[in-house]
């Protein structure tokens, strides 16, 4: 039975991926220092999977702590690296914390894979590396635009670091560029747990519908899109999780020729903010109160994925609809105590 390390495994995408790995019979080791989640997520994972993964509360950005932690697991078959700070706006306020944490943890993990080249690594990247793409849907070989935030820069430079180290040390890696992961596990036992005021649209919508948050704003209604509001590729978090299993098993099977391969994880369909709101109301029967507000600095007009490479090489496509995302997100929100 292969052992897979999931860093940030108690986080939003990490927890959903851990559930799918356990369902496939992998032994899962979760490393998470609870910087942006709660330990109760482990109970949710165990409740769904029927197995409680081993959890290590370790700061992977601490080279000594990370090295001694990994020294206890020389047999790791693969690492899926989610653990990172990921709030775009916060990264502009705290660039040092973002670079120290996101690059530090990546470098410490790469020290291990350099010494254990049979252990492959899956890296959480993001569609933010494209900025405002010149062509949509955006392909993996689209030009990388200058990062709009330190967060986006940690993804762009993270991919470059990955490429340099994997080539030099002969291990394989895959970077997965997420579009907009949303929703929750259909069991409503795990889901998104934004701490504080949600920066992202869907958790703000669900907290607004739950009466926990007032003042849902639609940022910008003068974009050159079908209804004037910005377009994104919203993808169910379970679809994103399943793509990680396919990517990991591609590495295990030794498929692919490049040291580092890159894949978009999106549905290939763009939805406007107003269409997301309409989907939520349709899926839940809840009416949302919202107002237009000025555009949010740093937002791109539109982003949605070309999904052909992931379909052809990973054999993976997103299967869940926007309405299902909304229904699952709402069911999860209703389990949360008023925060
Ligand atoms: C989506 C759309 C907003 C909130 C970011 C990161 C990306 C990934 C996902 C980490 C935009 C609009 C939002 C609100 C709104 N994060 N919006 N009212 O900015 O596309 O992507 O989060 O991996 O890397 O860049 O997601 O959900 O913040 O915004 O109108 O209260 O909803 O302007 O058009 P975004 P988002």
XYZ file of C-alpha atoms and ligand atoms in Angstrom:
375
model
C 0.000 0.000 0.000
C 1.536 3.310 -1.077
C 1.862 6.146 1.430
C 1.037 9.638 0.191
C 1.840 12.837 2.082
C -0.844 15.508 1.748
C 0.428 18.859 2.984
C -2.431 21.199 3.916
C -4.550 18.059 4.074
C -7.013 19.649 6.514
C -7.622 22.560 4.148
C -10.381 23.000 1.580
C -8.993 21.107 -1.431
C -6.582 19.090 0.710
C -9.336 17.524 2.825
C -11.417 16.580 -0.213
C -8.335 15.051 -1.862
C -7.481 13.117 1.322
C -10.985 11.598 1.273
C -10.537 10.443 -2.330
C -7.049 9.033 -1.668
C -8.370 6.994 1.272
C -11.238 5.745 -0.883
C -8.639 4.524 -3.423
C -6.815 2.546 -0.713
C -3.789 4.792 -0.224
C -2.278 5.285 3.211
C -2.464 9.048 3.794
C -0.206 11.126 5.997
C -1.561 14.644 6.534
C 0.758 17.479 7.467
C -1.120 20.596 8.509
C -0.233 23.275 11.097
C -3.837 24.551 11.294
C -2.748 27.973 10.011
C -5.963 28.297 8.017
C -8.241 25.469 9.126
C -9.552 23.587 12.157
C -8.604 20.185 13.529
C -12.289 19.110 13.390
C -11.797 18.683 9.631
C -9.957 15.456 10.511
C -13.188 14.128 12.057
C -15.084 14.987 8.896
C -12.536 13.149 6.753
C -12.649 10.097 9.042
C -16.433 10.127 9.055
C -16.633 10.095 5.253
C -13.716 7.728 4.567
C -14.187 5.392 7.527
C -10.444 5.731 8.131
C -8.661 8.409 10.180
C -5.489 9.501 8.391
C -2.358 10.134 10.442
C -2.040 13.857 11.092
C 1.195 15.690 11.893
C 0.975 19.293 13.138
C 4.190 20.497 11.519
C 5.331 23.823 10.105
C 6.729 22.749 6.748
C 8.338 26.166 6.246
C 10.630 25.389 9.215
C 13.557 23.529 7.623
C 14.564 21.683 10.806
C 11.007 20.642 11.667
C 10.251 19.644 8.084
C 13.442 17.628 7.652
C 13.001 15.704 10.900
C 9.332 15.076 10.075
C 10.159 13.702 6.609
C 13.095 11.648 7.918
C 10.473 9.495 9.618
C 8.819 8.728 6.273
C 11.520 7.693 3.791
C 9.028 5.414 2.021
C 6.693 8.154 0.748
C 5.444 7.242 -2.737
C 4.190 10.757 -3.461
C 3.570 14.219 -2.045
C 0.574 16.402 -2.831
C 1.538 19.883 -1.719
C -1.430 22.122 -0.865
C -0.041 23.887 2.208
C 0.358 27.570 1.378
C -1.057 30.962 2.242
C -3.571 31.742 -0.501
C -5.393 35.031 0.053
C -4.623 37.347 -2.849
C -5.416 40.590 -1.020
C -3.613 39.559 2.182
C -0.514 38.694 0.172
C -0.267 42.326 -0.977
C -0.256 43.449 2.680
C 2.117 40.694 3.884
C 4.508 39.759 1.045
C 7.303 38.602 3.369
C 5.028 36.172 5.203
C 3.759 34.823 1.878
C 7.219 34.373 0.337
C 8.707 32.907 3.502
C 5.869 30.449 4.005
C 5.055 29.449 0.451
C 8.628 29.241 -0.868
C 10.033 27.891 2.415
C 7.647 24.951 2.560
C 8.121 24.164 -1.133
C 11.927 24.242 -0.874
C 11.926 22.027 2.215
C 9.776 19.444 0.455
C 11.971 19.586 -2.653
C 15.027 18.845 -0.505
C 13.299 15.565 0.292
C 12.271 14.694 -3.270
C 15.800 15.553 -4.455
C 17.094 12.923 -2.009
C 14.230 10.501 -2.762
C 13.681 10.869 -6.542
C 11.178 7.999 -6.643
C 8.804 10.247 -4.694
C 6.864 12.451 -7.101
C 5.263 15.763 -6.189
C 1.970 17.378 -7.165
C 2.048 21.172 -6.815
C -0.988 23.403 -6.253
C -0.746 26.133 -8.812
C -3.375 28.584 -9.973
C -4.925 30.172 -13.029
C -3.677 33.473 -11.638
C -0.399 32.716 -13.424
C -2.176 33.650 -16.667
C -3.338 37.061 -15.480
C -5.802 38.357 -18.068
C -5.159 35.823 -20.828
C -5.074 37.153 -24.384
C -7.127 34.206 -25.606
C -9.945 32.291 -23.907
C -10.327 29.488 -23.084
C -6.750 29.656 -21.814
C -4.319 26.832 -22.667
C -1.423 25.641 -20.521
C 1.067 27.041 -23.040
C -0.446 30.533 -22.867
C 2.080 33.198 -21.907
C 2.558 33.726 -18.189
C 1.709 37.327 -17.308
C 3.465 39.391 -14.600
C 1.896 38.368 -11.289
C -0.713 40.779 -9.922
C 0.046 39.788 -6.316
C 2.726 38.140 -4.188
C 0.346 35.186 -3.897
C 0.251 34.825 -7.682
C 4.022 35.248 -7.764
C 4.516 32.357 -5.344
C 2.646 30.169 -7.837
C 4.553 31.409 -10.884
C 7.979 31.199 -9.270
C 6.967 28.004 -7.475
C 6.460 26.333 -10.838
C 9.886 27.552 -12.006
C 11.590 26.290 -8.837
C 9.832 22.959 -9.288
C 11.043 22.692 -12.884
C 14.684 23.533 -12.057
C 14.901 21.141 -9.109
C 13.037 18.249 -10.761
C 15.306 18.444 -13.813
C 18.470 18.607 -11.719
C 17.519 15.742 -9.408
C 15.578 13.426 -11.686
C 12.184 13.287 -9.984
C 8.799 13.897 -11.635
C 6.295 16.582 -10.731
C 2.949 17.893 -11.942
C 1.652 21.434 -11.418
C -2.133 21.732 -11.372
C -3.501 25.194 -12.197
C -6.799 25.556 -10.339
C -9.449 27.853 -11.669
C -12.104 28.610 -9.032
C -12.683 25.646 -6.711
C -16.075 25.932 -4.955
C -18.714 23.750 -3.352
C -18.310 21.077 -0.676
C -18.434 17.337 -0.208
C -22.016 16.073 -0.859
C -22.027 14.537 2.626
C -21.733 18.090 4.048
C -19.105 16.740 6.472
C -16.268 18.802 4.953
C -16.253 21.998 2.944
C -14.781 25.469 2.709
C -13.941 27.069 6.081
C -12.972 30.670 5.406
C -11.679 32.283 8.600
C -12.945 35.850 8.991
C -14.721 37.796 6.264
C -14.703 35.647 3.102
C -12.738 37.180 0.245
C -14.150 34.720 -2.272
C -17.577 34.962 -3.878
C -19.179 31.633 -3.013
C -18.493 31.539 0.740
C -19.716 35.144 0.922
C -22.901 34.070 -0.878
C -23.538 31.109 1.456
C -22.833 33.163 4.602
C -25.102 35.887 3.246
C -27.888 33.352 2.613
C -27.379 32.002 6.152
C -27.894 35.499 7.526
C -24.333 35.582 8.880
C -23.083 38.249 6.515
C -24.759 41.372 5.156
C -23.865 43.384 2.133
C -23.098 40.930 -0.632
C -21.509 43.071 -3.327
C -21.079 42.377 -7.022
C -17.738 43.920 -7.872
C -18.183 45.696 -11.179
C -21.056 45.708 -13.668
C -19.314 47.440 -16.548
C -17.089 44.631 -17.814
C -17.267 43.672 -21.497
C -19.101 40.425 -20.703
C -22.620 39.174 -21.457
C -24.110 40.817 -18.375
C -21.349 43.247 -17.405
C -20.052 41.166 -14.471
C -16.770 39.264 -14.400
C -16.400 35.711 -15.683
C -14.693 32.810 -13.897
C -14.467 29.042 -14.282
C -16.088 27.645 -11.136
C -15.225 24.007 -10.541
C -16.549 21.613 -7.894
C -13.943 20.850 -5.252
C -14.610 17.096 -5.585
C -13.781 17.307 -9.307
C -10.571 19.111 -8.355
C -9.772 16.415 -5.767
C -10.311 13.595 -8.273
C -7.924 15.264 -10.721
C -5.184 15.015 -8.070
C -5.625 11.248 -7.891
C -5.355 10.977 -11.675
C -2.245 13.183 -11.663
C -0.608 11.199 -8.863
C -1.330 7.892 -10.605
C 0.146 9.325 -13.800
C 3.372 9.855 -11.875
C 3.207 6.378 -10.323
C 2.712 4.873 -13.781
C 5.719 6.801 -15.105
C 3.604 8.331 -17.886
C 4.654 11.582 -19.541
C 8.118 12.616 -20.565
C 8.684 16.067 -19.083
C 10.186 16.461 -15.615
C 7.288 18.800 -14.776
C 3.922 18.714 -16.519
C 1.260 21.403 -16.149
C -2.515 20.924 -16.340
C -5.474 23.286 -16.066
C -8.174 22.217 -13.645
C -11.359 23.911 -14.793
C -14.688 23.048 -16.368
C -13.988 24.950 -19.595
C -17.125 27.027 -19.007
C -17.123 30.605 -17.775
C -19.895 31.950 -15.536
C -20.548 35.587 -14.645
C -21.043 36.710 -11.057
C -24.757 37.243 -11.725
C -25.022 33.742 -13.180
C -23.440 32.327 -10.013
C -25.967 34.213 -7.902
C -28.806 32.930 -10.110
C -27.475 29.369 -9.849
C -27.391 29.617 -6.059
C -30.976 30.916 -5.921
C -32.131 28.210 -8.362
C -30.366 25.398 -6.523
C -31.423 26.429 -3.016
C -34.645 28.380 -3.414
C -33.012 31.125 -1.323
C -33.251 34.740 -2.481
C -30.038 36.736 -2.157
C -29.814 40.456 -1.372
C -26.931 42.105 -3.182
C -25.792 45.427 -4.662
C -23.394 46.452 -7.367
C -20.090 47.912 -6.168
C -17.034 49.228 -8.003
C -14.646 46.796 -9.650
C -12.201 45.091 -7.261
C -8.566 46.071 -7.966
C -6.551 43.213 -9.441
C -9.543 41.345 -10.845
C -9.321 40.081 -14.404
C -12.369 40.430 -16.664
C -12.616 36.790 -17.617
C -10.846 33.493 -17.065
C -11.891 30.006 -18.054
C -9.875 26.910 -18.879
C -9.041 25.001 -21.992
C -9.520 21.495 -20.599
C -8.311 19.404 -23.538
C -4.853 18.597 -22.157
C -6.178 17.299 -18.839
C -8.793 15.250 -20.679
C -6.288 13.787 -23.133
C -3.377 13.159 -20.748
C -5.012 12.704 -17.333
C -8.217 11.182 -18.655
C -9.977 13.649 -16.377
C -12.887 16.058 -16.902
C -15.012 18.004 -14.434
C -18.410 16.360 -14.111
C -20.351 18.425 -11.547
C -22.528 21.363 -12.542
C -22.573 24.891 -11.154
C -25.986 24.195 -9.640
C -24.613 21.119 -7.866
C -21.720 23.230 -6.549
C -24.239 25.681 -5.110
C -26.446 23.006 -3.576
C -23.433 21.303 -1.935
C -21.993 24.618 -0.705
C -25.334 25.573 0.834
C -25.823 22.189 2.509
C -22.338 22.544 4.056
C -22.959 26.127 5.170
C -26.080 24.991 7.051
C -23.965 22.680 9.200
C -21.754 25.534 10.374
C -22.581 27.324 13.618
C -23.141 31.048 13.226
C -19.643 32.497 13.088
C -14.659 35.602 -8.163
C -15.445 36.726 -8.835
C -14.885 38.891 -8.012
C -16.393 38.364 -3.974
C -9.176 33.981 -6.312
C -7.712 33.750 -6.521
C -7.498 32.372 -7.083
C -8.155 31.380 -6.179
C -9.656 31.686 -6.074
C -6.617 30.534 -4.560
C -14.584 37.935 -9.150
C -16.329 38.547 -7.689
C -16.004 38.176 -5.285
C -17.509 39.203 -3.683
C -17.783 39.602 -6.026
N -7.569 31.423 -4.900
N -16.698 38.771 -6.286
N -18.166 39.782 -4.726
O -10.583 36.370 -7.429
O -11.456 34.783 -9.230
O -9.804 33.963 -7.571
O -9.745 33.001 -5.505
O -6.166 29.647 -5.203
O -6.123 32.133 -7.145
O -7.258 34.673 -7.471
O -12.115 34.423 -6.851
O -14.183 34.222 -5.516
O -12.564 36.135 -5.017
O -13.925 36.196 -7.098
O -18.390 40.156 -6.950
O -17.901 39.420 -2.507
O -16.453 37.161 -7.929
O -14.772 40.252 -8.397
O -15.058 38.504 -10.357
P -10.996 34.999 -7.842
P -13.199 35.241 -6.019
